[in-house]
Short mmCIF file of C-alpha atoms and ligand atoms in Angstrom, two decimals:
data_model
loop_
_atom_site.label_atom_id
_atom_site.label_comp_id
_atom_site.label_asym_id
_atom_site.label_seq_id
_atom_site.Cartn_x
_atom_site.Cartn_y
_atom_site.Cartn_z
CA MET A 28 131.23 90.18 131.38
CA ASN A 29 130.81 87.82 134.28
CA LYS A 30 129.17 84.50 134.36
CA ASN A 31 130.18 84.28 137.87
CA LYS A 32 128.00 82.16 140.15
CA SER A 33 127.00 83.15 143.70
CA GLU A 34 125.97 79.58 144.54
CA PHE A 35 128.43 76.61 144.79
CA ILE A 36 126.49 73.54 145.77
CA ILE A 37 128.03 70.06 146.14
CA SER A 38 125.56 67.17 145.88
CA ARG A 39 126.14 63.65 147.14
CA LYS A 40 123.38 61.14 146.94
CA ASP A 41 120.38 62.84 148.87
CA ASN A 42 122.49 65.59 150.43
CA GLN A 43 123.24 68.98 149.25
CA TYR A 44 126.24 70.97 150.69
CA GLU A 45 127.02 74.61 150.67
CA VAL A 46 130.51 76.08 151.06
CA VAL A 47 131.18 78.90 153.49
CA ILE A 48 134.53 80.99 152.91
CA GLY A 49 136.27 83.65 154.88
CA LEU A 50 139.48 85.31 153.68
CA GLU A 51 142.44 86.76 155.54
CA VAL A 52 143.99 88.89 152.76
CA HIS A 53 147.51 90.16 153.22
CA ALA A 54 148.02 93.32 151.31
CA GLN A 55 151.49 94.97 151.15
CA VAL A 56 151.17 98.62 151.93
CA THR A 57 152.43 100.96 149.25
CA SER A 58 155.27 102.78 151.01
CA ASP A 59 158.80 103.40 150.11
CA SER A 60 159.99 102.42 153.58
CA LYS A 61 159.21 99.62 156.03
CA LEU A 62 156.65 99.71 158.88
CA PHE A 63 159.18 100.32 161.75
CA SER A 64 162.41 101.19 159.88
CA THR A 65 163.63 103.39 157.08
CA SER A 66 164.84 100.57 154.85
CA SER A 67 163.59 100.55 151.23
CA THR A 68 160.80 98.18 150.13
CA LYS A 69 161.65 98.24 146.46
CA PHE A 70 160.83 94.94 144.81
CA GLY A 71 163.56 92.77 143.21
CA ALA A 72 166.67 94.10 144.84
CA GLU A 73 169.65 91.86 145.56
CA PRO A 74 169.07 89.69 148.57
CA ASN A 75 169.86 91.30 152.00
CA THR A 76 170.56 94.72 150.49
CA GLN A 77 167.51 96.43 152.11
CA VAL A 78 167.81 95.28 155.70
CA SER A 79 168.48 97.75 158.60
CA LEU A 80 169.62 96.69 162.08
CA VAL A 81 166.02 96.90 163.11
CA ASP A 82 164.85 94.62 160.33
CA ALA A 83 167.64 92.17 161.30
CA ALA A 84 166.59 92.50 164.98
CA PHE A 85 170.07 93.36 166.38
CA PRO A 86 169.93 93.61 170.17
CA GLY A 87 168.80 97.11 171.43
CA MET A 88 167.35 98.27 168.27
CA LEU A 89 163.98 100.04 168.66
CA PRO A 90 161.12 100.12 166.08
CA VAL A 91 159.73 103.59 165.20
CA ILE A 92 156.19 103.56 163.57
CA ASN A 93 156.07 104.87 159.97
CA GLU A 94 153.34 107.54 160.00
CA PHE A 95 152.71 107.06 156.24
CA CYS A 96 151.87 103.30 156.69
CA VAL A 97 149.41 104.33 159.33
CA LYS A 98 147.74 106.77 156.98
CA GLN A 99 147.60 104.00 154.28
CA ALA A 100 145.85 101.62 156.55
CA ILE A 101 143.28 104.33 157.76
CA LYS A 102 142.63 105.26 154.06
CA THR A 103 142.08 101.66 153.20
CA GLY A 104 139.69 101.42 156.15
CA ILE A 105 137.75 104.36 154.86
CA GLY A 106 137.64 102.67 151.52
CA LEU A 107 136.14 99.66 153.11
CA LYS A 108 133.48 101.91 154.85
CA ALA A 109 134.87 100.60 158.14
CA LYS A 110 135.10 102.06 161.63
CA ILE A 111 138.54 103.59 162.21
CA ASN A 112 139.78 102.87 165.75
CA LYS A 113 141.46 105.97 167.29
CA ARG A 114 143.40 103.76 169.58
CA SER A 115 145.11 100.53 168.53
CA VAL A 116 147.79 98.44 169.91
CA PHE A 117 150.83 96.61 168.59
CA ASP A 118 151.37 93.13 169.92
CA ARG A 119 154.13 90.57 169.67
CA LYS A 120 153.13 87.32 168.06
CA ASN A 121 155.72 84.92 169.23
CA TYR A 122 156.99 82.11 167.07
CA PHE A 123 160.33 80.77 165.91
CA TYR A 124 161.38 80.65 162.31
CA ALA A 125 164.67 81.24 160.50
CA ASP A 126 163.21 84.07 158.40
CA LEU A 127 161.91 85.87 161.55
CA PRO A 128 165.00 87.17 163.39
CA GLN A 129 163.07 88.90 166.12
CA GLY A 130 161.39 85.64 167.23
CA TYR A 131 158.09 87.43 167.03
CA GLN A 132 156.07 89.38 164.53
CA ILE A 133 154.78 92.79 165.45
CA SER A 134 151.09 92.61 164.69
CA GLN A 135 147.79 93.97 166.09
CA PHE A 136 145.67 91.42 167.95
CA LYS A 137 143.04 92.71 170.33
CA HIS A 138 143.05 96.23 169.06
CA PRO A 139 143.28 96.55 165.38
CA ILE A 140 143.50 99.93 163.63
CA VAL A 141 140.29 99.29 161.57
CA GLY A 142 137.19 97.56 162.69
CA GLU A 143 134.05 96.35 160.99
CA GLY A 144 133.35 97.41 157.27
CA LYS A 145 131.97 96.03 153.95
CA VAL A 146 132.74 95.37 150.35
CA ILE A 147 130.00 95.31 147.68
CA LEU A 148 130.33 92.51 145.06
CA ASP A 149 128.63 92.92 141.61
CA MET A 150 127.34 89.47 140.86
CA PRO A 151 125.29 88.56 137.85
CA ASP A 152 122.26 87.92 139.96
CA GLY A 153 122.62 91.22 141.75
CA GLN A 154 124.78 92.92 144.45
CA LYS A 155 126.08 91.13 147.47
CA GLU A 156 127.60 92.59 150.54
CA VAL A 157 130.57 90.91 152.18
CA GLY A 158 131.30 91.92 155.84
CA ILE A 159 134.92 93.02 156.86
CA GLU A 160 135.62 91.84 160.31
CA ARG A 161 138.86 94.02 160.85
CA LEU A 162 141.97 95.34 159.18
CA HIS A 163 145.21 95.38 161.15
CA LEU A 164 148.77 96.43 160.45
CA GLU A 165 151.65 93.91 160.78
CA GLN A 166 155.23 93.24 159.63
CA ASP A 167 156.02 90.86 156.85
CA ALA A 168 158.65 88.09 157.56
CA GLY A 169 161.85 87.44 155.47
CA LYS A 170 161.96 84.79 152.84
CA SER A 171 163.58 81.37 153.27
CA ILE A 172 165.02 79.95 150.11
CA HIS A 173 165.07 76.15 150.14
CA ASP A 174 165.73 75.38 146.46
CA LEU A 175 169.13 77.03 145.85
CA ASP A 176 171.21 74.34 147.45
CA PRO A 177 170.68 70.64 148.39
CA GLN A 178 172.18 71.19 151.93
CA ASN A 179 171.45 74.79 152.87
CA THR A 180 168.62 77.01 153.24
CA PHE A 181 169.20 80.66 152.48
CA VAL A 182 167.43 83.62 154.03
CA ASP A 183 166.60 86.95 152.27
CA LEU A 184 165.56 89.57 154.83
CA ASN A 185 164.67 92.24 152.23
CA ARG A 186 160.96 91.70 153.00
CA SER A 187 161.41 91.43 156.74
CA GLY A 188 159.60 94.39 158.29
CA VAL A 189 157.61 95.46 155.23
CA ALA A 190 154.18 96.80 156.20
CA LEU A 191 151.20 94.53 155.57
CA MET A 192 147.59 95.18 156.07
CA GLU A 193 145.72 91.97 156.99
CA ILE A 194 142.09 92.31 156.00
CA VAL A 195 139.87 89.78 157.50
CA SER A 196 136.49 89.14 155.99
CA LYS A 197 133.43 87.60 157.76
CA PRO A 198 132.53 84.16 156.64
CA ASP A 199 130.21 85.53 154.00
CA LEU A 200 131.51 84.25 150.83
CA ARG A 201 129.78 81.21 149.24
CA SER A 202 131.54 80.20 146.03
CA PRO A 203 134.87 80.36 144.22
CA ASP A 204 133.34 82.89 141.90
CA GLU A 205 132.41 85.25 144.77
CA VAL A 206 136.03 84.92 145.98
CA ASN A 207 137.20 86.05 142.39
CA VAL A 208 134.91 89.01 142.46
CA TYR A 209 135.77 89.86 146.17
CA ILE A 210 139.60 89.87 145.62
CA LYS A 211 139.28 91.93 142.42
CA LYS A 212 137.06 94.42 144.18
CA LEU A 213 139.30 94.72 147.13
CA ARG A 214 142.23 95.17 144.85
CA SER A 215 140.37 97.72 142.89
CA ILE A 216 139.49 99.78 145.93
CA MET A 217 143.18 99.76 147.15
CA ARG A 218 144.43 100.59 143.75
CA TYR A 219 142.09 103.65 143.54
CA LEU A 220 143.31 104.60 146.98
CA GLY A 221 147.02 103.95 146.05
CA THR A 222 147.38 101.99 149.34
CA CYS A 223 148.41 98.62 147.78
CA ASP A 224 149.45 97.97 144.27
CA GLY A 225 147.69 94.57 144.27
CA ASN A 226 150.42 92.92 142.25
CA MET A 227 149.96 89.20 142.92
CA GLN A 228 152.97 88.06 141.03
CA GLU A 229 155.13 90.13 143.28
CA GLY A 230 153.34 88.78 146.31
CA SER A 231 151.69 92.19 147.22
CA LEU A 232 148.49 90.45 147.61
CA ARG A 233 148.03 86.89 149.08
CA ALA A 234 145.43 85.33 151.23
CA ASP A 235 144.64 82.60 153.82
CA VAL A 236 141.56 80.94 152.71
CA ASN A 237 139.24 79.51 155.31
CA VAL A 238 136.82 76.86 154.02
CA SER A 239 134.01 74.97 155.67
CA VAL A 240 130.91 73.14 154.41
CA ARG A 241 127.47 72.67 155.78
CA THR A 242 124.20 71.08 154.65
CA LYS A 243 122.40 73.59 152.35
CA GLY A 244 119.96 75.73 154.39
CA SER A 245 121.79 75.25 157.65
CA LYS A 246 122.54 78.33 159.79
CA ASP A 247 125.46 76.79 161.81
CA LEU A 248 129.04 77.03 160.63
CA GLY A 249 130.92 73.81 160.00
CA THR A 250 134.43 73.22 161.21
CA ARG A 251 136.90 75.15 158.96
CA CYS A 252 140.28 74.44 157.47
CA GLU A 253 142.60 77.27 156.62
CA ILE A 254 144.60 77.13 153.50
CA LYS A 255 147.71 79.29 153.94
CA ASN A 256 149.28 81.93 151.79
CA VAL A 257 147.56 81.35 148.35
CA ASN A 258 148.90 83.96 145.84
CA SER A 259 146.68 83.78 142.89
CA ILE A 260 142.89 84.01 142.37
CA LYS A 261 142.98 80.88 140.23
CA PHE A 262 144.72 78.90 142.99
CA MET A 263 142.28 80.21 145.54
CA GLN A 264 139.35 78.91 143.46
CA MET A 265 140.99 75.66 142.78
CA ALA A 266 141.97 75.23 146.48
CA ILE A 267 138.33 75.96 147.62
CA GLU A 268 136.88 73.54 145.19
CA TYR A 269 139.20 70.72 146.15
CA GLU A 270 138.88 71.47 149.89
CA ALA A 271 135.09 71.70 149.88
CA ASN A 272 134.83 68.37 148.15
CA ARG A 273 137.31 66.82 150.50
CA GLN A 274 135.34 67.91 153.55
CA VAL A 275 132.00 66.75 152.06
CA ASP A 276 133.53 63.34 151.33
CA LEU A 277 134.60 63.05 155.07
CA ILE A 278 131.14 64.03 156.29
CA GLU A 279 129.44 61.58 153.85
CA ASP A 280 131.82 58.84 155.25
CA GLY A 281 130.56 59.65 158.84
CA LYS A 282 133.99 61.29 159.65
CA LYS A 283 134.79 64.45 161.61
CA ILE A 284 136.65 67.42 160.12
CA ASP A 285 139.73 68.53 162.07
CA GLN A 286 140.36 72.22 162.36
CA GLU A 287 143.72 72.45 160.81
CA THR A 288 146.03 74.60 158.61
CA ARG A 289 146.54 73.16 155.17
CA LEU A 290 148.71 73.93 152.13
CA PHE A 291 147.60 73.99 148.57
CA ASP A 292 149.87 72.08 146.16
CA THR A 293 149.49 73.82 142.90
CA LYS A 294 151.03 71.00 140.93
CA LYS A 295 148.85 68.22 142.21
CA ASN A 296 145.81 70.48 142.75
CA GLU A 297 145.15 69.33 146.25
CA THR A 298 145.35 70.68 149.84
CA ARG A 299 147.49 68.95 152.36
CA SER A 300 147.65 69.04 156.08
CA MET A 301 150.27 71.31 157.39
CA ARG A 302 149.69 71.45 161.06
CA SER A 303 146.71 71.10 163.34
CA LYS A 304 145.29 74.46 164.12
CA GLU A 305 147.21 76.56 166.68
CA ASP A 306 145.34 78.71 168.96
CA ALA A 307 145.94 82.37 169.73
CA HIS A 308 147.36 81.41 173.07
CA ASP A 309 150.14 79.42 171.32
CA TYR A 310 151.54 82.63 170.12
CA ARG A 311 151.67 84.23 173.59
CA TYR A 312 150.50 87.54 172.24
CA PHE A 313 151.31 90.54 174.34
CA PRO A 314 151.46 94.32 173.80
CA ASP A 315 154.95 95.17 172.36
CA PRO A 316 156.76 97.10 175.16
CA ASP A 317 158.83 98.99 172.62
CA LEU A 318 155.91 100.67 171.09
CA LEU A 319 153.28 102.89 172.68
CA PRO A 320 149.68 102.27 171.78
CA LEU A 321 148.86 104.03 168.50
CA GLU A 322 146.49 107.00 168.99
CA VAL A 323 145.21 109.03 166.15
CA SER A 324 143.05 112.20 166.51
CA ASP A 325 139.73 113.02 164.89
CA GLU A 326 141.50 115.64 162.76
CA PHE A 327 143.99 113.19 161.49
CA ILE A 328 141.22 110.89 160.29
CA THR A 329 139.05 113.74 158.92
CA LYS A 330 141.98 115.06 156.99
CA LEU A 331 142.52 111.67 155.34
CA GLU A 332 138.72 111.38 154.68
CA SER A 333 138.74 114.73 152.94
CA ASN A 334 141.31 113.47 150.50
CA ILE A 335 139.80 110.06 149.55
CA PRO A 336 139.31 110.00 145.67
CA GLU A 337 136.03 108.78 144.13
CA LEU A 338 136.01 105.04 144.68
CA PRO A 339 134.65 102.29 142.28
CA ASP A 340 131.14 102.04 143.84
CA GLU A 341 130.69 105.87 143.76
CA LYS A 342 132.18 106.28 140.29
CA LYS A 343 129.78 103.51 138.99
CA LYS A 344 126.77 105.30 140.42
CA ARG A 345 127.89 108.52 138.70
CA PHE A 346 128.45 106.84 135.48
CA ILE A 347 125.01 105.36 135.55
CA ASP A 348 123.27 108.47 136.85
CA LYS A 349 125.04 111.16 134.71
CA PHE A 350 125.88 109.28 131.55
CA ASN A 351 122.98 106.80 131.49
CA LEU A 352 125.31 103.75 131.32
CA SER A 353 123.96 100.32 132.15
CA PRO A 354 125.02 98.83 135.38
CA TYR A 355 126.97 96.27 133.30
CA GLU A 356 128.85 98.90 131.36
CA ALA A 357 129.55 100.99 134.46
CA THR A 358 130.79 98.01 136.33
CA ILE A 359 133.40 97.16 133.65
CA LEU A 360 134.45 100.77 133.18
CA VAL A 361 135.24 101.37 136.85
CA SER A 362 136.62 97.90 137.58
CA ASP A 363 140.19 99.32 137.63
CA ILE A 364 141.40 102.86 138.08
CA GLU A 365 143.30 102.79 134.87
CA THR A 366 140.29 101.83 132.74
CA SER A 367 138.19 104.44 134.41
CA LYS A 368 140.78 107.10 133.73
CA TYR A 369 141.04 106.12 130.05
CA PHE A 370 137.31 106.27 129.63
CA GLU A 371 137.05 109.69 131.41
CA ASP A 372 139.89 111.00 129.11
CA VAL A 373 138.09 109.75 126.02
CA ILE A 374 134.78 111.33 126.90
CA LYS A 375 136.26 114.66 127.89
CA ASN A 376 135.82 115.62 124.21
CA SER A 377 133.49 113.06 122.68
CA ASP A 378 130.17 111.17 122.82
CA VAL A 379 129.74 108.99 125.89
CA LYS A 380 127.64 106.25 124.30
CA LEU A 381 129.95 105.84 121.51
CA ALA A 382 132.97 105.90 123.73
CA THR A 383 131.50 103.21 125.93
CA ASN A 384 130.77 100.96 123.01
CA TRP A 385 134.17 101.47 121.38
CA ILE A 386 136.12 100.85 124.55
CA ILE A 387 134.19 97.81 125.81
CA GLY A 388 133.87 96.41 122.31
CA GLU A 389 136.78 96.97 119.91
CA LEU A 390 139.36 98.25 122.30
CA PHE A 391 138.88 95.49 124.93
CA ALA A 392 138.91 92.85 122.17
CA VAL A 393 142.29 94.02 121.00
CA LEU A 394 143.74 94.23 124.52
CA ASN A 395 142.46 90.86 125.31
CA ASP A 396 143.76 89.47 122.11
CA LYS A 397 147.25 90.95 122.60
CA ASN A 398 147.20 90.29 126.29
CA LEU A 399 147.77 94.06 127.10
CA GLU A 400 146.67 96.19 130.12
CA ILE A 401 144.79 99.40 129.24
CA THR A 402 147.92 101.33 130.20
CA GLN A 403 149.67 99.57 127.36
CA SER A 404 146.79 100.35 124.84
CA PRO A 405 147.98 100.76 121.27
CA ILE A 406 145.46 103.54 120.75
CA SER A 407 145.68 106.55 123.11
CA ALA A 408 142.50 108.02 124.66
CA LYS A 409 143.16 111.12 122.66
CA ASN A 410 143.14 109.40 119.21
CA LEU A 411 140.15 107.20 120.22
CA SER A 412 138.27 110.33 121.04
CA LYS A 413 139.19 111.78 117.63
CA LEU A 414 137.87 108.65 115.87
CA ILE A 415 134.60 108.94 117.81
CA ASN A 416 134.12 112.61 116.87
CA LEU A 417 134.65 111.57 113.16
CA ILE A 418 131.82 109.09 113.46
CA LYS A 419 129.67 111.44 115.42
CA ASP A 420 129.92 114.41 112.94
CA GLY A 421 129.24 112.12 110.01
CA THR A 422 132.72 112.36 108.48
CA ILE A 423 132.97 108.59 108.42
CA SER A 424 130.51 105.72 108.81
CA GLY A 425 130.79 103.19 111.71
CA LYS A 426 131.93 100.57 109.26
CA ILE A 427 134.69 102.75 107.83
CA ALA A 428 135.58 103.59 111.56
CA LYS A 429 136.43 99.88 112.08
CA THR A 430 138.86 100.01 109.10
CA ILE A 431 140.43 103.16 110.46
CA PHE A 432 140.66 101.62 114.06
CA GLU A 433 142.60 98.68 112.62
CA LEU A 434 145.09 101.17 110.94
CA MET A 435 145.34 103.18 114.09
CA LEU A 436 146.63 100.10 115.99
CA ASP A 437 149.85 100.46 114.13
CA GLY A 438 151.65 103.22 116.13
CA ASP A 439 148.66 105.01 117.59
CA LYS A 440 148.00 106.79 114.18
CA ASP A 441 145.88 109.99 114.17
CA PRO A 442 142.53 108.98 112.64
CA GLN A 443 142.09 112.33 110.95
CA LYS A 444 145.40 111.79 109.02
CA ILE A 445 144.23 108.35 108.02
CA VAL A 446 140.97 109.66 106.71
CA LYS A 447 142.84 112.17 104.65
CA GLU A 448 145.56 109.98 103.40
CA LYS A 449 143.31 107.06 102.35
CA GLY A 450 140.38 109.26 101.11
CA LEU A 451 138.00 107.60 103.61
CA LYS A 452 135.71 110.58 104.11
CA GLN A 453 132.12 109.48 104.03
CA GLU A 454 130.09 110.56 100.92
CA SER A 455 127.27 112.73 102.21
CA ASP A 456 126.57 114.83 99.16
CA PRO A 457 123.01 114.01 97.98
CA LYS A 458 123.88 114.72 94.38
CA ALA A 459 126.80 112.45 94.32
CA LEU A 460 124.79 109.74 96.08
CA GLU A 461 121.89 110.07 93.64
CA ALA A 462 124.20 109.59 90.75
CA LEU A 463 125.55 106.48 92.34
CA ILE A 464 122.09 105.14 93.19
CA ASP A 465 120.75 105.80 89.68
CA LYS A 466 123.54 103.81 88.31
CA VAL A 467 122.85 100.93 90.62
CA ILE A 468 119.13 100.83 89.87
CA ASP A 469 120.00 101.11 86.10
CA ASN A 470 122.26 98.03 86.35
CA ASN A 471 119.60 96.07 88.35
CA ARG A 472 116.40 96.86 86.37
CA GLU A 473 114.75 93.49 86.91
CA LYS A 474 115.30 93.59 90.61
CA ALA A 475 113.89 97.08 90.79
CA ILE A 476 110.72 95.88 89.14
CA GLU A 477 110.45 92.96 91.55
CA TYR A 478 110.80 95.36 94.50
CA LYS A 479 108.13 97.61 93.21
CA SER A 480 105.88 94.64 92.75
CA GLY A 481 106.11 93.86 96.46
CA LYS A 482 109.32 92.01 97.06
CA GLU A 483 110.52 94.37 99.87
CA LYS A 484 113.27 92.34 101.01
CA LEU A 485 115.22 93.45 97.97
CA PHE A 486 115.82 96.89 99.61
CA GLY A 487 118.75 95.46 101.47
CA PHE A 488 120.19 94.24 98.31
CA PHE A 489 120.16 97.69 96.86
CA VAL A 490 121.78 99.36 100.09
CA GLY A 491 124.53 96.68 99.76
CA GLN A 492 125.05 97.44 96.17
CA VAL A 493 125.34 101.26 96.69
CA MET A 494 127.63 100.71 99.54
CA LYS A 495 129.81 98.34 97.48
CA VAL A 496 130.00 100.63 94.50
CA SER A 497 130.97 103.59 96.83
CA GLY A 498 133.77 101.56 98.47
CA GLY A 499 131.81 101.55 101.79
CA LYS A 500 132.02 105.43 101.87
CA ALA A 501 128.36 106.29 101.13
CA ASN A 502 126.50 107.73 104.16
CA PRO A 503 124.17 104.76 104.96
CA GLN A 504 121.45 106.93 106.30
CA LEU A 505 121.27 108.97 103.14
CA VAL A 506 121.47 106.09 100.90
CA ASN A 507 118.42 104.69 102.76
CA GLU A 508 116.50 107.88 102.28
CA ILE A 509 117.31 108.39 98.71
CA LEU A 510 116.79 104.75 97.66
CA LYS A 511 113.31 104.78 99.13
CA LYS A 512 112.48 107.87 97.17
CA LYS A 513 113.94 106.49 93.93
CA LEU A 514 112.59 102.91 94.07
P1 ADP B 621 142.39 82.95 163.01
O1 ADP B 621 143.03 84.29 163.04
O2 ADP B 621 142.61 82.09 164.02
O3 ADP B 621 142.53 82.36 161.57
P2 ADP B 621 139.77 84.48 162.85
O4 ADP B 621 138.70 84.49 163.82
O5 ADP B 621 140.59 85.65 162.62
O6 ADP B 621 140.75 83.24 163.14
O7 ADP B 621 139.17 84.06 161.44
C1 ADP B 621 139.86 83.83 160.37
C2 ADP B 621 138.91 83.83 159.11
O8 ADP B 621 138.21 82.56 159.15
C3 ADP B 621 137.92 84.92 158.95
O9 ADP B 621 138.03 85.44 157.67
C4 ADP B 621 136.66 84.24 159.11
O10 ADP B 621 135.59 84.89 158.35
C5 ADP B 621 136.84 82.92 158.71
N1 ADP B 621 135.92 81.80 159.32
C6 ADP B 621 135.59 81.67 160.58
N2 ADP B 621 134.84 80.61 160.72
C7 ADP B 621 134.62 80.00 159.48
C8 ADP B 621 134.00 78.93 159.05
N3 ADP B 621 133.26 78.07 159.83
N4 ADP B 621 134.03 78.65 157.70
C9 ADP B 621 134.68 79.35 156.92
N5 ADP B 621 135.42 80.47 157.30
C10 ADP B 621 135.37 80.82 158.54
MG1 MG B 622 144.15 82.85 160.30
#
């Protein structure tokens, strides 16, 4: 599945450099209404149709915390095996921008709702743990639209006030491939929990990517640059690769790296300086006087804990322990919640081993080929399960099953019906097979003699002939047995 590499080393002359990466992921909380107002969060609405007086920051408007968003953040914290802070504080992060009518963003600075946690990555050379520094709740800003008009900039405040979870990793990532696996794992966990849909096209998941380099083997962290607001995994990887090489070149030239905020230009595939790094004190953070500190009780947390569904790591372990799947198979089948649902639906009534092979093999090939999600699978779990049962009980051979599978693709046809209509039932009647086999031996007298005199390779030839004459319907196992006797 993954040829992902944990190691990303840049070599220059005699020197080898390692890249160090930490991510600040902004994940939009799945919630019908915003963090401090009742406005809708529905994606794709007409501009400025989902803006309350709170979101537009009219004077005198007061924010009211949305309890559902708080629950979502705590659930995510539990999914990240993190410490949940019973007391957290909302601060004002002050800055001016046209899409920020308040003049400040409400965020959590010193006291986030979730503390340290971890995420496990399945890399080809084993598992790797990435530390989570914190998760805090904050509001999203609106959107400035610069390309509608040559003279004017437009502002859409629909997004203003939407709840985000900022998930900050420790600087534990070491390669673009690890970043790929990390983002996917984070997204998978949140989708299992239903706390963020992870839809990167709609901007539900984006990240600030912090990159530094250091001599391989060094324990010190180098000076980092932060690449702002990257919204696809591919772009994150390209940006890291470019940025790491840029920093190595500077060091090799004997220059210093300035800590700064950069932008990734997706067209030119390069990062560009945006501003030198602002410090926290530039934002004049202070506790928002309109909001009390957020306090949650033990019962509140325990109740959420007791409703956490089985998450990918636990599901993977169960698939391995209970169904004897390989770690590779289990990793693939739990990688997203929809795939795991499909798999579990199929195996409700059919053989696990066959189901695993058919889903990872044939079905994924089709989905890949047609660029479909598992939820759009042309074959339902119910019908795939029927197909597997037909193989298992010997009604059809594995080879015929492939033919039937192809036919099922057209409108999710019932495999039992196909078998009936096309007369594809496997021939397992020994009498009928003997007759077939006698005929084949008769027609190939000379080869039969050669076989008997020691040319054992010819056995395969006879199996092939019998299968051919039977139109692929002969039960291969029986054919083998009878042929052995007859020859
Ligand atoms: P800020 O909010 O100012 O960006 P943080 O302390 O929250 O600063 O760190 C942001 C991110 O930068 C974290 O994900 C952290 O892991 C990462 N980071 C910190 N130091 C380095 C470094 N030297 N190289 C790469 N990433 C780093
Ligand atoms: Mg930052």
